[in-house]
mmCIF file of C-alpha atoms in Angstrom:
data_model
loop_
_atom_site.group_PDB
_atom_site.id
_atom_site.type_symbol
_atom_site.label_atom_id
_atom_site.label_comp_id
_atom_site.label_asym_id
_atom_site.label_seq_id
_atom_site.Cartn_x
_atom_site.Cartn_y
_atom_site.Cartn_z
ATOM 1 C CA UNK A 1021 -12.178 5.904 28.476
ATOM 2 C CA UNK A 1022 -14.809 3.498 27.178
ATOM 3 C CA UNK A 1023 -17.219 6.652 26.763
ATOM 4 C CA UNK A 1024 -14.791 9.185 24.242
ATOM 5 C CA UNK A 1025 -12.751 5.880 22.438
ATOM 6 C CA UNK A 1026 -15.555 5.980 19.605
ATOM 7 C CA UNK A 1027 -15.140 9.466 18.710
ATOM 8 C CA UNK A 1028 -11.198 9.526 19.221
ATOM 9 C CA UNK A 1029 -11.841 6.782 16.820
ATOM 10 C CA UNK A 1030 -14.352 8.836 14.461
ATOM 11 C CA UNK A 1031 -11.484 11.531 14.661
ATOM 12 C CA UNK A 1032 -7.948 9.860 13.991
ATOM 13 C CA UNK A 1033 -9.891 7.838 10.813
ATOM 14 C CA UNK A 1034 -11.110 11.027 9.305
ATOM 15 C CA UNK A 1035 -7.422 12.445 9.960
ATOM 16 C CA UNK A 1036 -5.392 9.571 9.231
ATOM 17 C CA UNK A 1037 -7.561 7.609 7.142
ATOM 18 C CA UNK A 1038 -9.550 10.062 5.194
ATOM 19 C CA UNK A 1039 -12.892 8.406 6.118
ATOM 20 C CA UNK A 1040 -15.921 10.039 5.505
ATOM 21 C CA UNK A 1041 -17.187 11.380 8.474
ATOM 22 C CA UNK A 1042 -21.098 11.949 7.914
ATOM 23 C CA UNK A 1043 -23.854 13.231 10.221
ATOM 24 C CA UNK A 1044 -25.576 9.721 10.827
ATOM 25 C CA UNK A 1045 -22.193 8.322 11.557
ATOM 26 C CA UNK A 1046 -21.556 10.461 14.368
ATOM 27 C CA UNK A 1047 -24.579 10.194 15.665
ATOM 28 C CA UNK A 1048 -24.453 6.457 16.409
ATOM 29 C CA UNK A 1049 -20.642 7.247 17.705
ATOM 30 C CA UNK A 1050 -22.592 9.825 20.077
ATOM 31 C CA UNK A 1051 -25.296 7.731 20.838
ATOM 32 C CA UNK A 1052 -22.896 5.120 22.266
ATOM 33 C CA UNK A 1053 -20.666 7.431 23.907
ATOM 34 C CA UNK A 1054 -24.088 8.604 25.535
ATOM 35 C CA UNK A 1055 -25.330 5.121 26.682
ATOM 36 C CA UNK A 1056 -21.571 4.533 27.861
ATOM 37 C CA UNK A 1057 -21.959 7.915 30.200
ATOM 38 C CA UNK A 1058 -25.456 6.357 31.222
ATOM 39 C CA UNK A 1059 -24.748 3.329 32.806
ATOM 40 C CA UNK A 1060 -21.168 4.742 34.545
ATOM 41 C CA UNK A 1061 -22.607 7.567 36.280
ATOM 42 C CA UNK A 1062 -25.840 4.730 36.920
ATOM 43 C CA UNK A 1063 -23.150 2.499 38.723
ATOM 44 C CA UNK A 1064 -21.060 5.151 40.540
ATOM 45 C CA UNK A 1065 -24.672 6.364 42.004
ATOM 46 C CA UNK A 1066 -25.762 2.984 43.301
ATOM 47 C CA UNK A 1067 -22.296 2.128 44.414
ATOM 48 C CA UNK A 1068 -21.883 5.307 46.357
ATOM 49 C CA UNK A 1069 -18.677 5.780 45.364
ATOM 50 C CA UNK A 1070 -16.552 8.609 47.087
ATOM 51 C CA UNK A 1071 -15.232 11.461 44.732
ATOM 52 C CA UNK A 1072 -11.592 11.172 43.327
ATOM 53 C CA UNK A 1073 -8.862 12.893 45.393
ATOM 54 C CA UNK A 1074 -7.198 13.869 41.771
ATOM 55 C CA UNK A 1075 -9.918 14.456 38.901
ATOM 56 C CA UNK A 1076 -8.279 15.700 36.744
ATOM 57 C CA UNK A 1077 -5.387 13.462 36.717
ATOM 58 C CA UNK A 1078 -7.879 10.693 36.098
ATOM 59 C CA UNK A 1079 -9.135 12.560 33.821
ATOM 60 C CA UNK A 1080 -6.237 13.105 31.656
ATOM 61 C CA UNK A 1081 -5.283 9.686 32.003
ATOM 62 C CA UNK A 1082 -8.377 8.564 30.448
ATOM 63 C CA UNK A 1083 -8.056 10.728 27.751
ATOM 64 C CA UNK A 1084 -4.608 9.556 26.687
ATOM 65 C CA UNK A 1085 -6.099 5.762 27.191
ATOM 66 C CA UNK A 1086 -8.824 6.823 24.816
ATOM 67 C CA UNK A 1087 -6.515 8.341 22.130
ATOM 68 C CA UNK A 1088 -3.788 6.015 22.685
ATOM 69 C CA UNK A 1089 -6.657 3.126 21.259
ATOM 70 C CA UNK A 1090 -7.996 5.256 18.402
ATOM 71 C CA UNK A 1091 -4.492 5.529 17.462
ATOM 72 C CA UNK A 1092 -3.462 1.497 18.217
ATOM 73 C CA UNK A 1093 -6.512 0.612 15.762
ATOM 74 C CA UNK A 1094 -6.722 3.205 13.217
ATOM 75 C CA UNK A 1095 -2.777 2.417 12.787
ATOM 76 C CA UNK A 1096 -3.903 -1.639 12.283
ATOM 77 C CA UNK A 1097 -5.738 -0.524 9.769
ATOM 78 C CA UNK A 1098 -3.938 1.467 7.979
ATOM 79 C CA UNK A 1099 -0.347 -0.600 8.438
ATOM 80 C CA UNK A 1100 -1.249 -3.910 9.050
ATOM 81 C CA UNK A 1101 -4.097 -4.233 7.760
ATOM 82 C CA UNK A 1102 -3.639 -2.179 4.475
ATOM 83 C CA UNK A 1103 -5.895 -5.064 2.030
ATOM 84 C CA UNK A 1104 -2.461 -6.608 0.712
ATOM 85 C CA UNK A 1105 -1.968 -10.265 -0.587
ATOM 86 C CA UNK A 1106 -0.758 -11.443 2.862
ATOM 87 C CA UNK A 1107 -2.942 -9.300 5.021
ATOM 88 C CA UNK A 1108 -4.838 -12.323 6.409
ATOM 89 C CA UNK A 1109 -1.173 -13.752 7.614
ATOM 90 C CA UNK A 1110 0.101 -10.178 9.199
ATOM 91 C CA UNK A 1111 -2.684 -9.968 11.538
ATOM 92 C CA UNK A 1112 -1.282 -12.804 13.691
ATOM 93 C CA UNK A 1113 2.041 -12.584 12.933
ATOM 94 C CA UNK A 1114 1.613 -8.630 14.256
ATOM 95 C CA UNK A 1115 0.300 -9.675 17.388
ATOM 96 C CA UNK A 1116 2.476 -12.624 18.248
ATOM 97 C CA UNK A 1117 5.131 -9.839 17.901
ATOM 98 C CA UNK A 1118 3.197 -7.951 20.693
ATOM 99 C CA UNK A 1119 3.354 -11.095 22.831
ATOM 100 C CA UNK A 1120 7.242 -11.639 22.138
ATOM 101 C CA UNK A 1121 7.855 -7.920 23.297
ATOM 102 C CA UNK A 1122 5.449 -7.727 26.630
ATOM 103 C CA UNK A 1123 7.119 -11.029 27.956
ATOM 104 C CA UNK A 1124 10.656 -9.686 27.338
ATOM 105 C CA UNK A 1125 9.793 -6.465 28.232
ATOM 106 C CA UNK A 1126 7.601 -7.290 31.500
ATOM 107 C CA UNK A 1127 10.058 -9.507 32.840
ATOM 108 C CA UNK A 1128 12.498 -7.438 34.445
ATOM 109 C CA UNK A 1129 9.989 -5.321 35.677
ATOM 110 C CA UNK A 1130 8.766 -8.639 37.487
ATOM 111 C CA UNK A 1131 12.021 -8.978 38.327
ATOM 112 C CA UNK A 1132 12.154 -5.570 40.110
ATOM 113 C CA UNK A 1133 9.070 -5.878 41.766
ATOM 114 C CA UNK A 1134 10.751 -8.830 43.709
ATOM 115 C CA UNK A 1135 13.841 -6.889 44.426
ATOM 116 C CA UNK A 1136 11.964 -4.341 46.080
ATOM 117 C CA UNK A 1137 9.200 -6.429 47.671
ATOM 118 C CA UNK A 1138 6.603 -5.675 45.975
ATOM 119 C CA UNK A 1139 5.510 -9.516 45.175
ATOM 120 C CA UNK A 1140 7.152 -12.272 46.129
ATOM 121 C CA UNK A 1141 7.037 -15.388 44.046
ATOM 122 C CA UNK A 1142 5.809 -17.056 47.703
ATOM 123 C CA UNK A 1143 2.803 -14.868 48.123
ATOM 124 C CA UNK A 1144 1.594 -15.723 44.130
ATOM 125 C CA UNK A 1145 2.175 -19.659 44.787
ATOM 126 C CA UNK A 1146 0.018 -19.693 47.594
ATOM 127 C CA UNK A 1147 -2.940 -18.400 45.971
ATOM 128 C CA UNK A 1148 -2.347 -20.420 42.745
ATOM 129 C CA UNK A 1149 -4.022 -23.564 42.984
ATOM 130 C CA UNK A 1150 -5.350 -25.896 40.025
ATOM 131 C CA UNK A 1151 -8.797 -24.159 39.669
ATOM 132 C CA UNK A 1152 -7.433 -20.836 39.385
ATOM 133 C CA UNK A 1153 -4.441 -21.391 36.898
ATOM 134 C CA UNK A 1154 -7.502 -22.898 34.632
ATOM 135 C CA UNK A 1155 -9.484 -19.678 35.207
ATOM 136 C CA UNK A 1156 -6.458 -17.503 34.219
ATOM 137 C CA UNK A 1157 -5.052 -19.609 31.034
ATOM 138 C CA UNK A 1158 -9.335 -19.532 30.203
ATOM 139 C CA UNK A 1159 -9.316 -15.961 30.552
ATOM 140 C CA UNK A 1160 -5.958 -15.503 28.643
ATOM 141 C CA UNK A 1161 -6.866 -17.920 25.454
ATOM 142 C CA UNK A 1162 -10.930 -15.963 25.367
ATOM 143 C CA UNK A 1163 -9.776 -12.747 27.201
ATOM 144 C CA UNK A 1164 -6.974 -11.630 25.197
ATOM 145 C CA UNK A 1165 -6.043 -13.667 22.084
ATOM 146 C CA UNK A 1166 -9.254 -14.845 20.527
ATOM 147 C CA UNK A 1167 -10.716 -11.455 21.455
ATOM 148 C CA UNK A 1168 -8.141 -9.784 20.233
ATOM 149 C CA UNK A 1169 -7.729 -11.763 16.708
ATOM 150 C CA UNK A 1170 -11.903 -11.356 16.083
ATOM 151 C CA UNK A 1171 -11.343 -8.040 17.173
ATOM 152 C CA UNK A 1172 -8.073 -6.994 14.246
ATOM 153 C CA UNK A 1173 -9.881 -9.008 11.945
ATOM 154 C CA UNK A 1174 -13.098 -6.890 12.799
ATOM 155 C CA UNK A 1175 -11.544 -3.904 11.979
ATOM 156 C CA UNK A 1176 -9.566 -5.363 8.829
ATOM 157 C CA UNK A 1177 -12.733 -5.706 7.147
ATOM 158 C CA UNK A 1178 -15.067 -2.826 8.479
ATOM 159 C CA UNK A 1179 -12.639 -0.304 9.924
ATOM 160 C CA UNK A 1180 -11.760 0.780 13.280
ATOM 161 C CA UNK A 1181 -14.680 2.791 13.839
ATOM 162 C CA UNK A 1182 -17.332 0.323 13.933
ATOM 163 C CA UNK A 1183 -15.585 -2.110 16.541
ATOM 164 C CA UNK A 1184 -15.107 0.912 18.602
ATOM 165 C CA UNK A 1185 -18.922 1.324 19.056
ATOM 166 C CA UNK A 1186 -19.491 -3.021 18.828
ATOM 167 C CA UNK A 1187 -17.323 -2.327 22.056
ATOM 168 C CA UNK A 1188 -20.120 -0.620 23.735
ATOM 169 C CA UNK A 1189 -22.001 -3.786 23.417
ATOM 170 C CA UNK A 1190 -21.198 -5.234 26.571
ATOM 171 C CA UNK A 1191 -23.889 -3.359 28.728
ATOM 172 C CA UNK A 1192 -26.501 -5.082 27.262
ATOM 173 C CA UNK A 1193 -24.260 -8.548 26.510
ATOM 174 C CA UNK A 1194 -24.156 -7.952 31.041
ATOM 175 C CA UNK A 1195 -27.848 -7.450 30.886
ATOM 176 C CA UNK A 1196 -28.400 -10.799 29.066
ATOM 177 C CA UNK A 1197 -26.350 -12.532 31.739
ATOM 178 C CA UNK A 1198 -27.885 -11.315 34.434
ATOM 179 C CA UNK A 1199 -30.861 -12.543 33.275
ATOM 180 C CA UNK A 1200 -29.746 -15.898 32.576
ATOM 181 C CA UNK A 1201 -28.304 -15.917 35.882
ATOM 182 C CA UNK A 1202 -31.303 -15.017 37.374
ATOM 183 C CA UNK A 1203 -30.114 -11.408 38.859
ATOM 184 C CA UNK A 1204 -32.081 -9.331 36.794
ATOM 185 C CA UNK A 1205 -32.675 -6.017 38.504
ATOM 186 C CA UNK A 1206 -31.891 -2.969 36.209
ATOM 187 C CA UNK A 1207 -32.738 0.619 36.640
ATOM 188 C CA UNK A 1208 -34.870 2.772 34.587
ATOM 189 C CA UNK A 1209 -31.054 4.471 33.661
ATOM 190 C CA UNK A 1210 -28.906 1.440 32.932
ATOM 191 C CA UNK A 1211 -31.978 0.220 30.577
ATOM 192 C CA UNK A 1212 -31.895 3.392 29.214
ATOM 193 C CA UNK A 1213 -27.816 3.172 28.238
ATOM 194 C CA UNK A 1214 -28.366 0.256 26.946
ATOM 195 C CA UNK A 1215 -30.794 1.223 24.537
ATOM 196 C CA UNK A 1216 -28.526 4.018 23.726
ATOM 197 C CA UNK A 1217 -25.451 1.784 23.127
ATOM 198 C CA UNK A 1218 -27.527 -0.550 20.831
ATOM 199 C CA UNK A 1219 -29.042 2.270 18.871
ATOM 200 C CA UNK A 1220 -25.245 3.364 18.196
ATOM 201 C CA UNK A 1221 -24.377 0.240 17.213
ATOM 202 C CA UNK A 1222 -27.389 -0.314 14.868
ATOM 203 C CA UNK A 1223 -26.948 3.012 13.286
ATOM 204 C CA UNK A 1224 -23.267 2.763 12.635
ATOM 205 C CA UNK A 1225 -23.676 -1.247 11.139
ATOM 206 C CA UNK A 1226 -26.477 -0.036 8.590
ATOM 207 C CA UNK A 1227 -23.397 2.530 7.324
ATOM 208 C CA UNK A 1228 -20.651 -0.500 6.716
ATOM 209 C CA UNK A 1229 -21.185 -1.213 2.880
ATOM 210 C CA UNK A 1230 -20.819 2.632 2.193
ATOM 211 C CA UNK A 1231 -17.638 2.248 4.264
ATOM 212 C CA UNK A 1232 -16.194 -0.792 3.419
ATOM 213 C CA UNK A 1233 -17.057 1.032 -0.204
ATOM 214 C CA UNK A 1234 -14.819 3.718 0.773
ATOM 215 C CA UNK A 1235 -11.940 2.222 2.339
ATOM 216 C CA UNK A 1236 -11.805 -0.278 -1.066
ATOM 217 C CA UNK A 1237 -11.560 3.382 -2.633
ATOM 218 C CA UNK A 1238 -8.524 4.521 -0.764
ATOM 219 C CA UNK A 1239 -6.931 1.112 -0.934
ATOM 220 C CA UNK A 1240 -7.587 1.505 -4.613
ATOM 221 C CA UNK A 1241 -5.593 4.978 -5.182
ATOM 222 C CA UNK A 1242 -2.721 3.361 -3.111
ATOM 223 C CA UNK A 1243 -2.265 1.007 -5.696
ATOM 224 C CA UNK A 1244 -2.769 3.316 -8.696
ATOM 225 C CA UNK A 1245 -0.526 5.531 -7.274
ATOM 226 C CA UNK A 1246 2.577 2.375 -6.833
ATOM 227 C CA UNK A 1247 1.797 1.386 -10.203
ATOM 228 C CA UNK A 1248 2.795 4.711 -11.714
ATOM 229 C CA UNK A 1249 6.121 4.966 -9.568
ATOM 230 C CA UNK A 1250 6.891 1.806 -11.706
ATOM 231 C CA UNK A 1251 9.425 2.365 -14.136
ATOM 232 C CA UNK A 1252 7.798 0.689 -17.065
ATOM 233 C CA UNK A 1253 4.365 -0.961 -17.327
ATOM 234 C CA UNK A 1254 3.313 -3.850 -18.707
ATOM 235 C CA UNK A 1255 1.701 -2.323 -21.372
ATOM 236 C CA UNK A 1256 4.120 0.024 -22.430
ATOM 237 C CA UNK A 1257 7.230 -3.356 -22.213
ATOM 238 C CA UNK A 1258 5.242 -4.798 -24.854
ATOM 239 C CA UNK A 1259 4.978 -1.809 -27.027
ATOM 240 C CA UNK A 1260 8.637 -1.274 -27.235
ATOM 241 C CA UNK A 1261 9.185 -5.307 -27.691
ATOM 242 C CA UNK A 1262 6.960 -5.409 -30.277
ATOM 243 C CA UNK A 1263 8.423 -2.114 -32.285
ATOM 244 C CA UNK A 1264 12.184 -3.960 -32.106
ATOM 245 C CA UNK A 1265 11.005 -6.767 -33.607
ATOM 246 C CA UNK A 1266 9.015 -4.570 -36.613
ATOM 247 C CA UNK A 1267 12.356 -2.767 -36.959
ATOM 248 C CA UNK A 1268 13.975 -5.828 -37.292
ATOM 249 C CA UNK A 1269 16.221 -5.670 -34.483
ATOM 250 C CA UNK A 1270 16.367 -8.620 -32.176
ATOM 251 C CA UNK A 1271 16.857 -7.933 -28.694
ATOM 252 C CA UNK A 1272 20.232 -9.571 -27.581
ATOM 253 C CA UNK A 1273 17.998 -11.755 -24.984
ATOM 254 C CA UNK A 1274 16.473 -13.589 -28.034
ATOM 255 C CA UNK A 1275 19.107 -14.018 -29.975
ATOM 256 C CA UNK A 1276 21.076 -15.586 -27.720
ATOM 257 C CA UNK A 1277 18.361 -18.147 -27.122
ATOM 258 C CA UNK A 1278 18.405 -19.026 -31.133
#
């Protein structure tokens, strides 16, 4: 899913968006997707993983995963994100929303999962001690909500497309941990994918002001277009005050005031 997310990406923004979509941009988008493909079918040969029962199920799955995100962010940005006066305040307010509907929605599914013994609240108890509840309220403060509010704001102010391919960046973000961990044994392909991911990412950031330049252009026309659904402008208020007063007529709000 990681692989085709950039150019589902690439495609809903051009669709839904109008972005610009130019020759060097999807380059970098394919260059990632490249360096993605790289390093899985790297791991799936050194693992010796067995082939999938159902391919094409998994395939289709990943596929809807992929354009279910291009259509998660390029909707941010176009709804939530849309370069209002209290944009800044929507983005958290939007996902604290989020939060308020997965825990009502998820618990009666955890509910049901007891009820049919799938997990029992006994098995989960027995396994949480104090080291691992701090591992999993680390993982959900850094995991899931600061991630998740650098990542909206990300795309508030350079589009969805680029933090699709900064997403890549985690093969060679794993490469400089293995190294500081001192478990650094690559192969000549994983290096490779990570070059390619990084090259993506590199080509597509050297793009931002022309699309930060276009995105202030459609946000632009939005607002030209509410200001002429007004009924009267500003300009055209104080035209028509200042004729009544030339004529000599007072409006009645003024003359009740003297």
């Amino acid at each position: 899913m990681s692989s085709i997310s950039p150019v589902m990406v690439l495609l809903a923004s051009w669709l839904l968006l109008g972005v610009l979509v130019t020759w060097s941009k999807l380059l970098a988008v394919l260059l990632c997707s490249a360096g993605v493909v790289v390093v899985s079918l790297c791991d799936t040969r050194e693992e010796g993983n067995a082939a999938s029962s159902r391919p094409i199920l998994g395939d289709v799955l990943a596929l809807l995963g992929a354009a279910c995100y291009a259509l998660y962010s390029v909707l941010l940005k176009r709804d939530v994100c849309s370069g209002g006066r209290d944009e800044l305040a929507n983005v958290p307010l939007f996902f604290g929303l989020i939060g308020a509907m997965a825990a009502v929605a998820m618990l009666p599914l955890l509910l049901l999962a007891h009820v049919l013994g799938l997990e029992s609240p006994g098995d989960s108890a027995s396994v949480l001690d104090g080291s691992v509840a701090l591992l999993l309220g680390l993982n959900a403060l850094f995991g899931t909500v600061v991630s998740e509010l650098l990542w909206a704001h990300s795309v508030r102010l350079l589009g969805p497309v680029v933090p699709a391919v900064g997403l890549g960046l985690t093969i060679p973000a794993s490469m400089l941990a293995q190294v500081a961990l001192g478990d650094a044994v690559f192969s000549v392909w994983f290096v490779l994918g990570a070059v390619l991911t990084l090259s993506g990412f590199v080509l597509i950031v050297l793009q931002v002001p022309t699309q930060t330049e276009n995105y202030n252009r459609l946000a632009q026309e939005d607002t030209d277009e509410t200001d002429d659904l007004s009924p009267m402008s500003n300009d055209a208020f104080e035209t028509a005050e200042t004729v009544n007063f030339a004529d000599g007529a007072v409006p009645e709000v003024y003359a009740s005031c003297i």
